[in-house]
CSV table of C-alpha atoms and ligand atoms in Angstrom, one decimal:
chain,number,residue,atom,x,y,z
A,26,UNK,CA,0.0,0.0,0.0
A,27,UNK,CA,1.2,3.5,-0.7
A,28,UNK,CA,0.2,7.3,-1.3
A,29,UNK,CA,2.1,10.0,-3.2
A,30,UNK,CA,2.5,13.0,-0.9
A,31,UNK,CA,4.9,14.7,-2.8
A,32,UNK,CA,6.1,15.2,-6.6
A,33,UNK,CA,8.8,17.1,-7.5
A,34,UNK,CA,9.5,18.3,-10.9
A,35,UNK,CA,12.8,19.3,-12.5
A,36,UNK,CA,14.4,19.7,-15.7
A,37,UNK,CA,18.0,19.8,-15.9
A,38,UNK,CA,20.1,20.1,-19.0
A,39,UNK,CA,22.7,17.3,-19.9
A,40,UNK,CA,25.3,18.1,-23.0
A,41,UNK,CA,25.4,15.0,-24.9
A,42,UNK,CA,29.2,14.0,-25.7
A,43,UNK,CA,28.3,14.2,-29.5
A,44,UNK,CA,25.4,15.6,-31.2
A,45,UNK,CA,22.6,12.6,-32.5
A,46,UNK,CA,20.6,13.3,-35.8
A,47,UNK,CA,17.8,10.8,-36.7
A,48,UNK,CA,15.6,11.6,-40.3
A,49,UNK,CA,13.0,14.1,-38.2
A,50,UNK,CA,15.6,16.5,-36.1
A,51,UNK,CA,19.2,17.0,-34.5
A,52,UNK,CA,19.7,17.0,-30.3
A,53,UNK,CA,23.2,18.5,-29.2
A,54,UNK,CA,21.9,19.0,-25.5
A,55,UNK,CA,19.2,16.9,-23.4
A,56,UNK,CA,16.4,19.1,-21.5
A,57,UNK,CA,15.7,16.1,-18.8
A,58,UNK,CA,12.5,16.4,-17.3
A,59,UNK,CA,12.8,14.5,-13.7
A,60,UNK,CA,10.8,13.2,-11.5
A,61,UNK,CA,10.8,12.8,-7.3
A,62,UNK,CA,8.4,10.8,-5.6
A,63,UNK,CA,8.1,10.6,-2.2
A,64,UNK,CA,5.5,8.5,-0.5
A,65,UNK,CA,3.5,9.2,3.1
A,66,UNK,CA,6.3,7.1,4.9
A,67,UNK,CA,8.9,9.1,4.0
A,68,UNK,CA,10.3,7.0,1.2
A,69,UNK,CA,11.1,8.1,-2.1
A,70,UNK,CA,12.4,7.7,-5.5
A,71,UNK,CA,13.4,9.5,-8.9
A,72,UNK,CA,11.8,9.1,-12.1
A,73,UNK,CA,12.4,10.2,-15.9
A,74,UNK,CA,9.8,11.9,-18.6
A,75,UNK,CA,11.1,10.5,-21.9
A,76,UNK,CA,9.7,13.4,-23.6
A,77,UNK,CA,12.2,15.2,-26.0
A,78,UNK,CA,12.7,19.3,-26.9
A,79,UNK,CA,10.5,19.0,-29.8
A,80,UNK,CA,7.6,16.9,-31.1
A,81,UNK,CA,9.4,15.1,-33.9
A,82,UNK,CA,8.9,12.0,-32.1
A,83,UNK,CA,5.6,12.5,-31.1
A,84,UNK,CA,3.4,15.0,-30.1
A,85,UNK,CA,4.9,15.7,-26.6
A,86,UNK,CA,7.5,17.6,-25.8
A,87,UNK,CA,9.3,18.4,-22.2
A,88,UNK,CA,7.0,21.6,-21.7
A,89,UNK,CA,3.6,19.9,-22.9
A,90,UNK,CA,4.5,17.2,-20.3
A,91,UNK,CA,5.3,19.5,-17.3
A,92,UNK,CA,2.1,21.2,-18.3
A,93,UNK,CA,0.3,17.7,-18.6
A,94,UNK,CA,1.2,16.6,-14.8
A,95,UNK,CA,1.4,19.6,-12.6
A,96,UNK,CA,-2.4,20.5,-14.0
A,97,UNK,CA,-4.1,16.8,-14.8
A,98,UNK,CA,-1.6,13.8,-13.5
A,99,UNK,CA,-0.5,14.8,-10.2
A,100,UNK,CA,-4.1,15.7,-8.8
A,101,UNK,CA,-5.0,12.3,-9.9
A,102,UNK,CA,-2.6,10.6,-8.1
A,103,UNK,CA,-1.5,12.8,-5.1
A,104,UNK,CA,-2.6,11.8,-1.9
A,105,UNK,CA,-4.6,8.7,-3.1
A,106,UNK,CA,-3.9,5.4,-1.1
A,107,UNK,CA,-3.3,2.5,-3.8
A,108,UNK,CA,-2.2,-1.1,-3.2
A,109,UNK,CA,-0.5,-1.8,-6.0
A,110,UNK,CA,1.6,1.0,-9.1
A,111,UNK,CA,-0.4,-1.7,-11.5
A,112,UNK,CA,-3.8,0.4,-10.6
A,113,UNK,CA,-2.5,4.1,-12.0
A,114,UNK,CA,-2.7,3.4,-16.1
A,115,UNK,CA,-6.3,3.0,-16.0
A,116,UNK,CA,-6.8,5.8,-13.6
A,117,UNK,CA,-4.9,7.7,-15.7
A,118,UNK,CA,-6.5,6.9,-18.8
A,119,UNK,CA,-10.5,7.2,-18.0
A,120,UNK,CA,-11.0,10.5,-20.0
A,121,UNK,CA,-7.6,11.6,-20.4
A,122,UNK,CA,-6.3,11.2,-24.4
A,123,UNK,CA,-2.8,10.6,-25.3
A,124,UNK,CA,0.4,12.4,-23.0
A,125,UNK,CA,1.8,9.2,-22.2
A,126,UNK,CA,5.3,10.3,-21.5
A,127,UNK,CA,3.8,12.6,-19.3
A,128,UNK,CA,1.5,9.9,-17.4
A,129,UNK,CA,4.4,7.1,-17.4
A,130,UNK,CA,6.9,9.4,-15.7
A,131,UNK,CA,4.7,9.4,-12.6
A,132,UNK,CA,3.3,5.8,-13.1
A,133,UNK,CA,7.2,4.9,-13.7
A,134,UNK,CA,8.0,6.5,-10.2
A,135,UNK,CA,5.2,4.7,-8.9
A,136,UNK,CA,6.7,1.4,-9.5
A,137,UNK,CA,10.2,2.2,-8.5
A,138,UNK,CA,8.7,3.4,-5.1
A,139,UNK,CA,6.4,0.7,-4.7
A,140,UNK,CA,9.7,-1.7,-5.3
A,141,UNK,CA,11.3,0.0,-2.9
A,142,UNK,CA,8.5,-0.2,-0.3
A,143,UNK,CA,8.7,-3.7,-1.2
A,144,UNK,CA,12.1,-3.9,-0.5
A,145,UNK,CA,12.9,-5.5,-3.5
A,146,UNK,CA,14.9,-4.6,-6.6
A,147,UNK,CA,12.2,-3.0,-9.5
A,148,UNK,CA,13.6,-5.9,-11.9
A,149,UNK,CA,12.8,-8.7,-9.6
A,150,UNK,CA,9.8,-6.7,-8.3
A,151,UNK,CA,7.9,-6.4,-12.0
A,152,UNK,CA,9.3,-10.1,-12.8
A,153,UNK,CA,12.4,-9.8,-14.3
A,154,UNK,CA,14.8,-13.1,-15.0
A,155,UNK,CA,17.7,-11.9,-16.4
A,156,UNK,CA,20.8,-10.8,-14.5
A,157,UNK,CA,22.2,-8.6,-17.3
A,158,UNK,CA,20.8,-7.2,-20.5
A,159,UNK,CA,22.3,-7.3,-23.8
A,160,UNK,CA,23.6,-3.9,-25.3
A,161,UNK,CA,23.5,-2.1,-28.9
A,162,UNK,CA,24.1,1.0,-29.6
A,163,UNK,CA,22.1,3.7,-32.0
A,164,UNK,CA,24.0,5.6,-34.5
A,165,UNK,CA,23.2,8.5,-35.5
A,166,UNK,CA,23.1,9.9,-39.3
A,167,UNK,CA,26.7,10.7,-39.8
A,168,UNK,CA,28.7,13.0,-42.4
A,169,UNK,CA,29.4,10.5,-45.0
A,170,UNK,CA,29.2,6.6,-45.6
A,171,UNK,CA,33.5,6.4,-44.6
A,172,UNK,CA,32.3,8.0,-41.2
A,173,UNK,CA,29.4,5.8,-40.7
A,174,UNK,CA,31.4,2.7,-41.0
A,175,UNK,CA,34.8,3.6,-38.8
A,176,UNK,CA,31.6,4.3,-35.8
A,177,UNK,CA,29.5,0.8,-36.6
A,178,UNK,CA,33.4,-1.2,-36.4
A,179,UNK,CA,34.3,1.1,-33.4
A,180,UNK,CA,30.7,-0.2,-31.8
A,181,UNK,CA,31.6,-3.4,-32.8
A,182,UNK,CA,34.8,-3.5,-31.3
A,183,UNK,CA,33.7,-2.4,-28.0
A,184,UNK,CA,31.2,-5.0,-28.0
A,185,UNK,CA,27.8,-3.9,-28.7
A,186,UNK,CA,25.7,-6.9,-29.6
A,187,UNK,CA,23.2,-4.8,-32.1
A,188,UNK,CA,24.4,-1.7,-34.2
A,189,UNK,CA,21.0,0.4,-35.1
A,190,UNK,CA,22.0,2.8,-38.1
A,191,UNK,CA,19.4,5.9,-38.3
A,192,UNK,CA,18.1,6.0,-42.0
A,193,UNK,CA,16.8,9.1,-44.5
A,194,UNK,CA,16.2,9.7,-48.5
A,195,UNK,CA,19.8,9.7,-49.6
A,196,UNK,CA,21.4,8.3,-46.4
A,197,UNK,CA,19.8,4.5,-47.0
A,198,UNK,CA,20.6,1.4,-48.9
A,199,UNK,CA,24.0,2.3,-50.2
A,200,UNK,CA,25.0,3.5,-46.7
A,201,UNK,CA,24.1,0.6,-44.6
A,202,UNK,CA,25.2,-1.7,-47.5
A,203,UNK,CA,28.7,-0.1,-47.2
A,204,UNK,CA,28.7,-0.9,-43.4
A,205,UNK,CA,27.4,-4.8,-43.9
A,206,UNK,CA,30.7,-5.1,-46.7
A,207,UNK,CA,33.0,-3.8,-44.0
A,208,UNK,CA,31.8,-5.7,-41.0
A,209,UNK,CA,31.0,-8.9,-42.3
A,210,UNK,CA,27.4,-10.9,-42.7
A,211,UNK,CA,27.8,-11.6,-38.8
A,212,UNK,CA,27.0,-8.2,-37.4
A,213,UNK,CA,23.6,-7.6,-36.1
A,214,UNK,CA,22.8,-4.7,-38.3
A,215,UNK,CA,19.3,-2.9,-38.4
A,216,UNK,CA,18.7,0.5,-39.8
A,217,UNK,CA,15.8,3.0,-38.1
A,218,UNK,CA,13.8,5.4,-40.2
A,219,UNK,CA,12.0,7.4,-37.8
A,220,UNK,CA,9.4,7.9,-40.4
A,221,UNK,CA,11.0,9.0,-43.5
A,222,UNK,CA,9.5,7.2,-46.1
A,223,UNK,CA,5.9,6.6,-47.9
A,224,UNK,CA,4.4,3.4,-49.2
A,225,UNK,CA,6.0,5.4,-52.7
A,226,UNK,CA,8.9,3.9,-51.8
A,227,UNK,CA,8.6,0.1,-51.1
A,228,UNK,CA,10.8,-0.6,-54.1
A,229,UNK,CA,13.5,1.8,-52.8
A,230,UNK,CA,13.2,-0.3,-48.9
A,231,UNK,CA,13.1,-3.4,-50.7
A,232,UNK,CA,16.9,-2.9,-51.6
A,233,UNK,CA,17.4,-3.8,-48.1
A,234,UNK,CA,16.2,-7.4,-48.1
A,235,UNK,CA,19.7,-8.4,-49.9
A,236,UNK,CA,21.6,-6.8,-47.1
A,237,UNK,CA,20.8,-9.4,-43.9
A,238,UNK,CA,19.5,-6.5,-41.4
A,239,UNK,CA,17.5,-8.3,-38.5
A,240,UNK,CA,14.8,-5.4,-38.4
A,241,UNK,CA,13.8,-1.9,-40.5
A,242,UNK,CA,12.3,-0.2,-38.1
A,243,UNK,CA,9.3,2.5,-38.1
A,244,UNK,CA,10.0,3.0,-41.9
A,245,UNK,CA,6.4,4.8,-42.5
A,246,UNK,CA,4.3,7.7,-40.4
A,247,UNK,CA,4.4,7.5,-36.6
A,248,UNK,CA,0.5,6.8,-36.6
A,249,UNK,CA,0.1,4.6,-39.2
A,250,UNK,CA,-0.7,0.8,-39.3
A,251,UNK,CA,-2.4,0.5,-42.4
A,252,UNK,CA,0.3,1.1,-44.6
A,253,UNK,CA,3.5,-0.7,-42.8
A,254,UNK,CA,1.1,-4.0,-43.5
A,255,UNK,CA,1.1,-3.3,-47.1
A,256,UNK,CA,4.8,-2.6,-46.7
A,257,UNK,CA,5.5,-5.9,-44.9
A,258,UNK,CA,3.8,-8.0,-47.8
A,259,UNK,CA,6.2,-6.0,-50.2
A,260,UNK,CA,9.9,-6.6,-47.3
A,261,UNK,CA,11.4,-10.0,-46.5
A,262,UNK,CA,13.2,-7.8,-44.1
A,263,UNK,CA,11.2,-7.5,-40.6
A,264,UNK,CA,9.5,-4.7,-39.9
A,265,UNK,CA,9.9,-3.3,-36.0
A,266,UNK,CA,7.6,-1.2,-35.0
A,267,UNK,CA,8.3,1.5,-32.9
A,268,UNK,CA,6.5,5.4,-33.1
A,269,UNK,CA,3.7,3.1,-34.2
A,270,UNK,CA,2.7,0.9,-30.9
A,271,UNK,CA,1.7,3.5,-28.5
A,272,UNK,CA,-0.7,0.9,-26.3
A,273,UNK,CA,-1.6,-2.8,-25.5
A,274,UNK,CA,-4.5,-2.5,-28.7
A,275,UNK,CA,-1.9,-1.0,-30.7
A,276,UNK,CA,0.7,-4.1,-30.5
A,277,UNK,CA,-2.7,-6.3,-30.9
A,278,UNK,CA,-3.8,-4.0,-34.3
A,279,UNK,CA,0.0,-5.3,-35.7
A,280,UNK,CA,-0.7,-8.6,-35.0
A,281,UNK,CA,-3.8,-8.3,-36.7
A,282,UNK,CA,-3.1,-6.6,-39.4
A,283,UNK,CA,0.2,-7.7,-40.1
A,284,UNK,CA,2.1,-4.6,-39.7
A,285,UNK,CA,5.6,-5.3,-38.4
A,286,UNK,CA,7.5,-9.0,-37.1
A,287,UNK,CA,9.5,-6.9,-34.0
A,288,UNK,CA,8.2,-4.5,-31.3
A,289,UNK,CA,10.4,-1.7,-30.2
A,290,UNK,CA,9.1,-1.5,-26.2
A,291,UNK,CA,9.7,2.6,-24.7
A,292,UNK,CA,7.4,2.4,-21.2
A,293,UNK,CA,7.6,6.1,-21.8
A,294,UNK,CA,6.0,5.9,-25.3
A,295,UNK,CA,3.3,3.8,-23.6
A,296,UNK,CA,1.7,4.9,-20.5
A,297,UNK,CA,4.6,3.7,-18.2
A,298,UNK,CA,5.2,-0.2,-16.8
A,299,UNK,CA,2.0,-1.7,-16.6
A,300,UNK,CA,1.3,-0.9,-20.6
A,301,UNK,CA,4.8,-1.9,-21.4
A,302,UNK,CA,4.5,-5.3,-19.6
A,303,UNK,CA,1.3,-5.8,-21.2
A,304,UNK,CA,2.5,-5.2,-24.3
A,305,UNK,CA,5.8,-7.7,-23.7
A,306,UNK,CA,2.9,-10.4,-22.1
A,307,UNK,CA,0.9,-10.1,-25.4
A,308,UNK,CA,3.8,-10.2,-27.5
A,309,UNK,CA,5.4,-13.3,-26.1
A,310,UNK,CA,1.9,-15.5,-26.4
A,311,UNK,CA,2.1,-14.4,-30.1
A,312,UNK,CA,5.9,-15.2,-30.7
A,313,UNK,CA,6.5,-11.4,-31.3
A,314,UNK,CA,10.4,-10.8,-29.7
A,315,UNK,CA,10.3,-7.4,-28.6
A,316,UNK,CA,13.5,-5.1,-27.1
A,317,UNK,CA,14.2,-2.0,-25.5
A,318,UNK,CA,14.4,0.9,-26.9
A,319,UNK,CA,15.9,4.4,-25.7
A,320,UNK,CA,15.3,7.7,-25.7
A,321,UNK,CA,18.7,9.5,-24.3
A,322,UNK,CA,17.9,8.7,-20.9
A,323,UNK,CA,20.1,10.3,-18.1
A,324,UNK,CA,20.8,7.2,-15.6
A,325,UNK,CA,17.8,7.4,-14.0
A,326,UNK,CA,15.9,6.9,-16.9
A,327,UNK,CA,18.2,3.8,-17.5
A,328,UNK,CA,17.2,2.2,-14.3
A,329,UNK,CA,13.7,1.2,-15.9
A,330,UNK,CA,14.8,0.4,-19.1
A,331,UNK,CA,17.5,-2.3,-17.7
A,332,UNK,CA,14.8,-3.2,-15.3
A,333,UNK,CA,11.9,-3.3,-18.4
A,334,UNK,CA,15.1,-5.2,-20.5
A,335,UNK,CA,15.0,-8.0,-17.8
A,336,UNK,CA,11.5,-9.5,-18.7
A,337,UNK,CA,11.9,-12.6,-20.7
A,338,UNK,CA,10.4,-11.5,-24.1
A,339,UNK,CA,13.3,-9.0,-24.2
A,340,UNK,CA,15.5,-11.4,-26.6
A,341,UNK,CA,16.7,-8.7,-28.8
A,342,UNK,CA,19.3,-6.6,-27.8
A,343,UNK,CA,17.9,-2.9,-26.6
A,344,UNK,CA,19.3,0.5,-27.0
A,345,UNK,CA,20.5,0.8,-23.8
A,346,UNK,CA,24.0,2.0,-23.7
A,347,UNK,CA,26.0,2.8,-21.1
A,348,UNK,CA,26.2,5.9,-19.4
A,349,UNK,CA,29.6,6.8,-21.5
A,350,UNK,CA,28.3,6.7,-25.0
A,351,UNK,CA,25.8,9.7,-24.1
A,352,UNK,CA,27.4,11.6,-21.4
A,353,UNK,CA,31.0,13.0,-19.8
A,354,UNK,CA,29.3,12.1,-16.7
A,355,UNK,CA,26.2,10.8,-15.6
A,356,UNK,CA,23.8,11.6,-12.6
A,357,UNK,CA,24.1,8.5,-10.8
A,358,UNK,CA,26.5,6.2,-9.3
A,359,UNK,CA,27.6,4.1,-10.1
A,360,UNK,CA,27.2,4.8,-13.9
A,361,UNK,CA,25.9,2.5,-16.4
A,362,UNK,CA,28.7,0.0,-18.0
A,363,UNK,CA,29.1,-2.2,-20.4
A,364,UNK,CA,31.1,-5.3,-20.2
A,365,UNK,CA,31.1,-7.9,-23.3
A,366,UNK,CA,28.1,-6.3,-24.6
A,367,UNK,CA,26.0,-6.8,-21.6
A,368,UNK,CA,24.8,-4.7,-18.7
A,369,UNK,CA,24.0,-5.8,-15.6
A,370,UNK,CA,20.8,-5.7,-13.9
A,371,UNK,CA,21.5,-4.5,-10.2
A,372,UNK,CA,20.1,-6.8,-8.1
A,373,UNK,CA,21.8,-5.9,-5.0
A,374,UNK,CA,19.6,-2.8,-4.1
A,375,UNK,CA,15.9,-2.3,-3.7
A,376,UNK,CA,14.0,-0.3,-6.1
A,377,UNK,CA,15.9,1.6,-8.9
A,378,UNK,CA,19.1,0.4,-8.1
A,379,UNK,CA,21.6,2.9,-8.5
A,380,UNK,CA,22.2,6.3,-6.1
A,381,UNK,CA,20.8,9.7,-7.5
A,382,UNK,CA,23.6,12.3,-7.2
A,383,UNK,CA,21.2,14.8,-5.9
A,384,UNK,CA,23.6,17.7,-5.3
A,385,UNK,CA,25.0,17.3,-9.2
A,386,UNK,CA,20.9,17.8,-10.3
A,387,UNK,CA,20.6,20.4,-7.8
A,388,UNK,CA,23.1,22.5,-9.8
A,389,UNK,CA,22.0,21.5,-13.0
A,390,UNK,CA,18.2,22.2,-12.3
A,391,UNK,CA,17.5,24.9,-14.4
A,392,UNK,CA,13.1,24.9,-13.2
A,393,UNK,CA,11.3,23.1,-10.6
A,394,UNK,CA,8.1,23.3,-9.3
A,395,UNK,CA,6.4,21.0,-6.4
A,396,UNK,CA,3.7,19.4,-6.2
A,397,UNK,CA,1.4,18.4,-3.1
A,398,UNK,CA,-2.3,17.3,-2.7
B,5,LIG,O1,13.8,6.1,-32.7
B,5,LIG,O2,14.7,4.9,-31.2
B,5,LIG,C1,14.5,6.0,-31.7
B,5,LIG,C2,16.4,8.6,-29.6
B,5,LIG,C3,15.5,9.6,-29.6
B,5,LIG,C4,14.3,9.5,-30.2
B,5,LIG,C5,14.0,8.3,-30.9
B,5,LIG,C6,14.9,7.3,-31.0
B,5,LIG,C7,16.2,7.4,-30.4
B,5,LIG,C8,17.2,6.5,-30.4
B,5,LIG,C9,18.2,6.5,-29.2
B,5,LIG,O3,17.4,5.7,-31.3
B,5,LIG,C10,18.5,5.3,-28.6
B,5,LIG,C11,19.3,5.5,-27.3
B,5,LIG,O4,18.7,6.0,-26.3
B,5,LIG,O5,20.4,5.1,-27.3
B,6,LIG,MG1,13.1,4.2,-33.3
């Protein structure tokens, strides 16, 4: 049993080590919208809002979901007694459309306390098996194809088990062709469009069948399943969903329809932990593998997607790199590693798992506002 006295917001800035471009936009630095919960017992814990600086993702961005929980999430959730973080999603989804990175930052929270109240770590707490998760890394769109490949061997080299190349019109075939020649056909090479294409070009994404990728994902329009099914007749390649599957009926509509082989899982994209488990339930009765996909996390962020990564559906490995590849230093300790391509889950803690570094946010807190019933 527990009840949410407190939230605090705060969004700190984080300079990412290099800047990332994907087909719909450029980041150089991170506005990181955190969370911290603290329950009637005095316990607490931090959370992460996934939302980015801009809605090229999807329609939220950091300010729509500050705006989302201090005025319509928080007064649904402060000061209410629940027994269980699994009761919030539908709580916060009776009359309340869409802002689900803005509902699963609190819902998130909710779990990570409610492991901690447990006394458990969240991994083990949410059912978790593994003990470490495997690693790949997302590369951005880079200068020229030369570029592209020195960064997949480099990724390679330090043992990333999955290099994810970000795709647009003439950054595409030729590109990730060039990379799969120089690393070999052993590589575990997919390529991510964030969108860029139309159903126009199904001939043009069909060049990538020949090149061994395990997944193409989110090659069409963030909302639409429709088409990616008439894509998927036309690919041998697998199509991974992600932008797409923002709900448990949305993972069931691709199943249905046939829209994509591969589910990209983002609790933030979802509605938090009890959507994202669902989703990873559902997917494993119909033989869907599904991984864990990022969205520049700081390490607190991290914490739930190692934790989500743990689940036994999760046989693909996710985009959670550690803390070095984003940042010259992260906000908790220890940081997030990497060793043979893996990452381990920390078992040895209850709830998140890893210490905050509260006086490092404190001077990187640029706004905060908190939040009582
Ligand atoms: O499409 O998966 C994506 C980052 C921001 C927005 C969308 C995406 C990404 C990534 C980054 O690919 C993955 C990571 O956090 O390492
Ligand atoms: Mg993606």
């Amino acid at each position: 049993m527990m009840r949410i006295d407190q939230i605090t917001l705060r969004e700190i800035r984080l300079a990412l080590k290099e800047p990332f471009r994907i087909s719909s936009g450029e980041i150089r630095e991170r506005r990181i919208l955190l969370l911290e919960l603290r329950d009637a017992s005095g316990a607490h814990t931090w959370s992460e809002c996934v939302a980015g600086e801009a809605p090229n993702y999807s329609p939220e961005t950091i300010d729509t979901a500050w705006a989302a929980i201090t005025q319509w999430i928080a007064p649904r959730v402060l000061g209410r007694t629940i027994e269980h973080p699994g009761e919030l999603y539908a709580e916060l989804e009776h009359d309340f459309r869409g802002h689900y990175m803005a509902k699963a930052g609190v819902e998130m929270g909710a779990w990570g306390l409610a492991a901690m109240l447990a006394g458990e770590p969240l991994s083990l707490f949410i059912g978790g098996t593994r003990t470490e998760v495997a690693v790949g890394i997302s590369l951005g769109i880079q200068a020229s194809p030369d570029r592209l490949i020195e960064k997949a061997q480099a990724a390679l080299a330090e043992g990333y088990r999955k290099i994810k190349i970000k795709i647009e019109r003439g950054h595409d075939v030729e590109w990730v062709r060039a990379v799969r020649e120089a690393v070999g056909p052993d590589a575990h090479l997919m390529a991510d469009a964030n969108n860029a294409y139309t159903i126009d070009d199904a001939d043009h994404l069909a060049g990538f069948d020949s090149l061994g990728l395990v997944m193409i994902e989110q090659p069409l329009a963030w909302d639409d399943l429709v088409r990616h099914a008439e894509l998927q007749k036309r690919l041998s390649t697998p199509i991974c969903l992600d932008e797409s599957i923002t709900s448990l009926e949305r993972a069931q509509d691709m199943v249905t329809l046939g829209s994509g082989r591969i589910i990209n899982i983002k609790a933030g994209r979802v509605g938090g932990f009890t959507s994202a488990i669902a989703i990873h339930d559902f997917a494993q009765q119909h033989r869907i593998p599904v991984w864990c996909g990022g969205m520049f996390e700081s390490g607190i962020g991290r914490a739930y997607n190692v934790a989500l990564a743990s689940l036994p559906n999760f046989t693909i490995p996710g985009d959670v790199s550690p803390s070095a590849r984003y940042w010259a230093q992260d906000i908790v300790s220890p940081e997030w590693t990497m060793t043979d391509g893996m990452m381990r889950v920390p078992l040895e803690h209850r709830g998140i798992g890893v210490a905050v570094d509260e006086a490092r946010i404190a001077a990187l807190t640029v706004r905060t506002e908190t939040l009582r019933p």
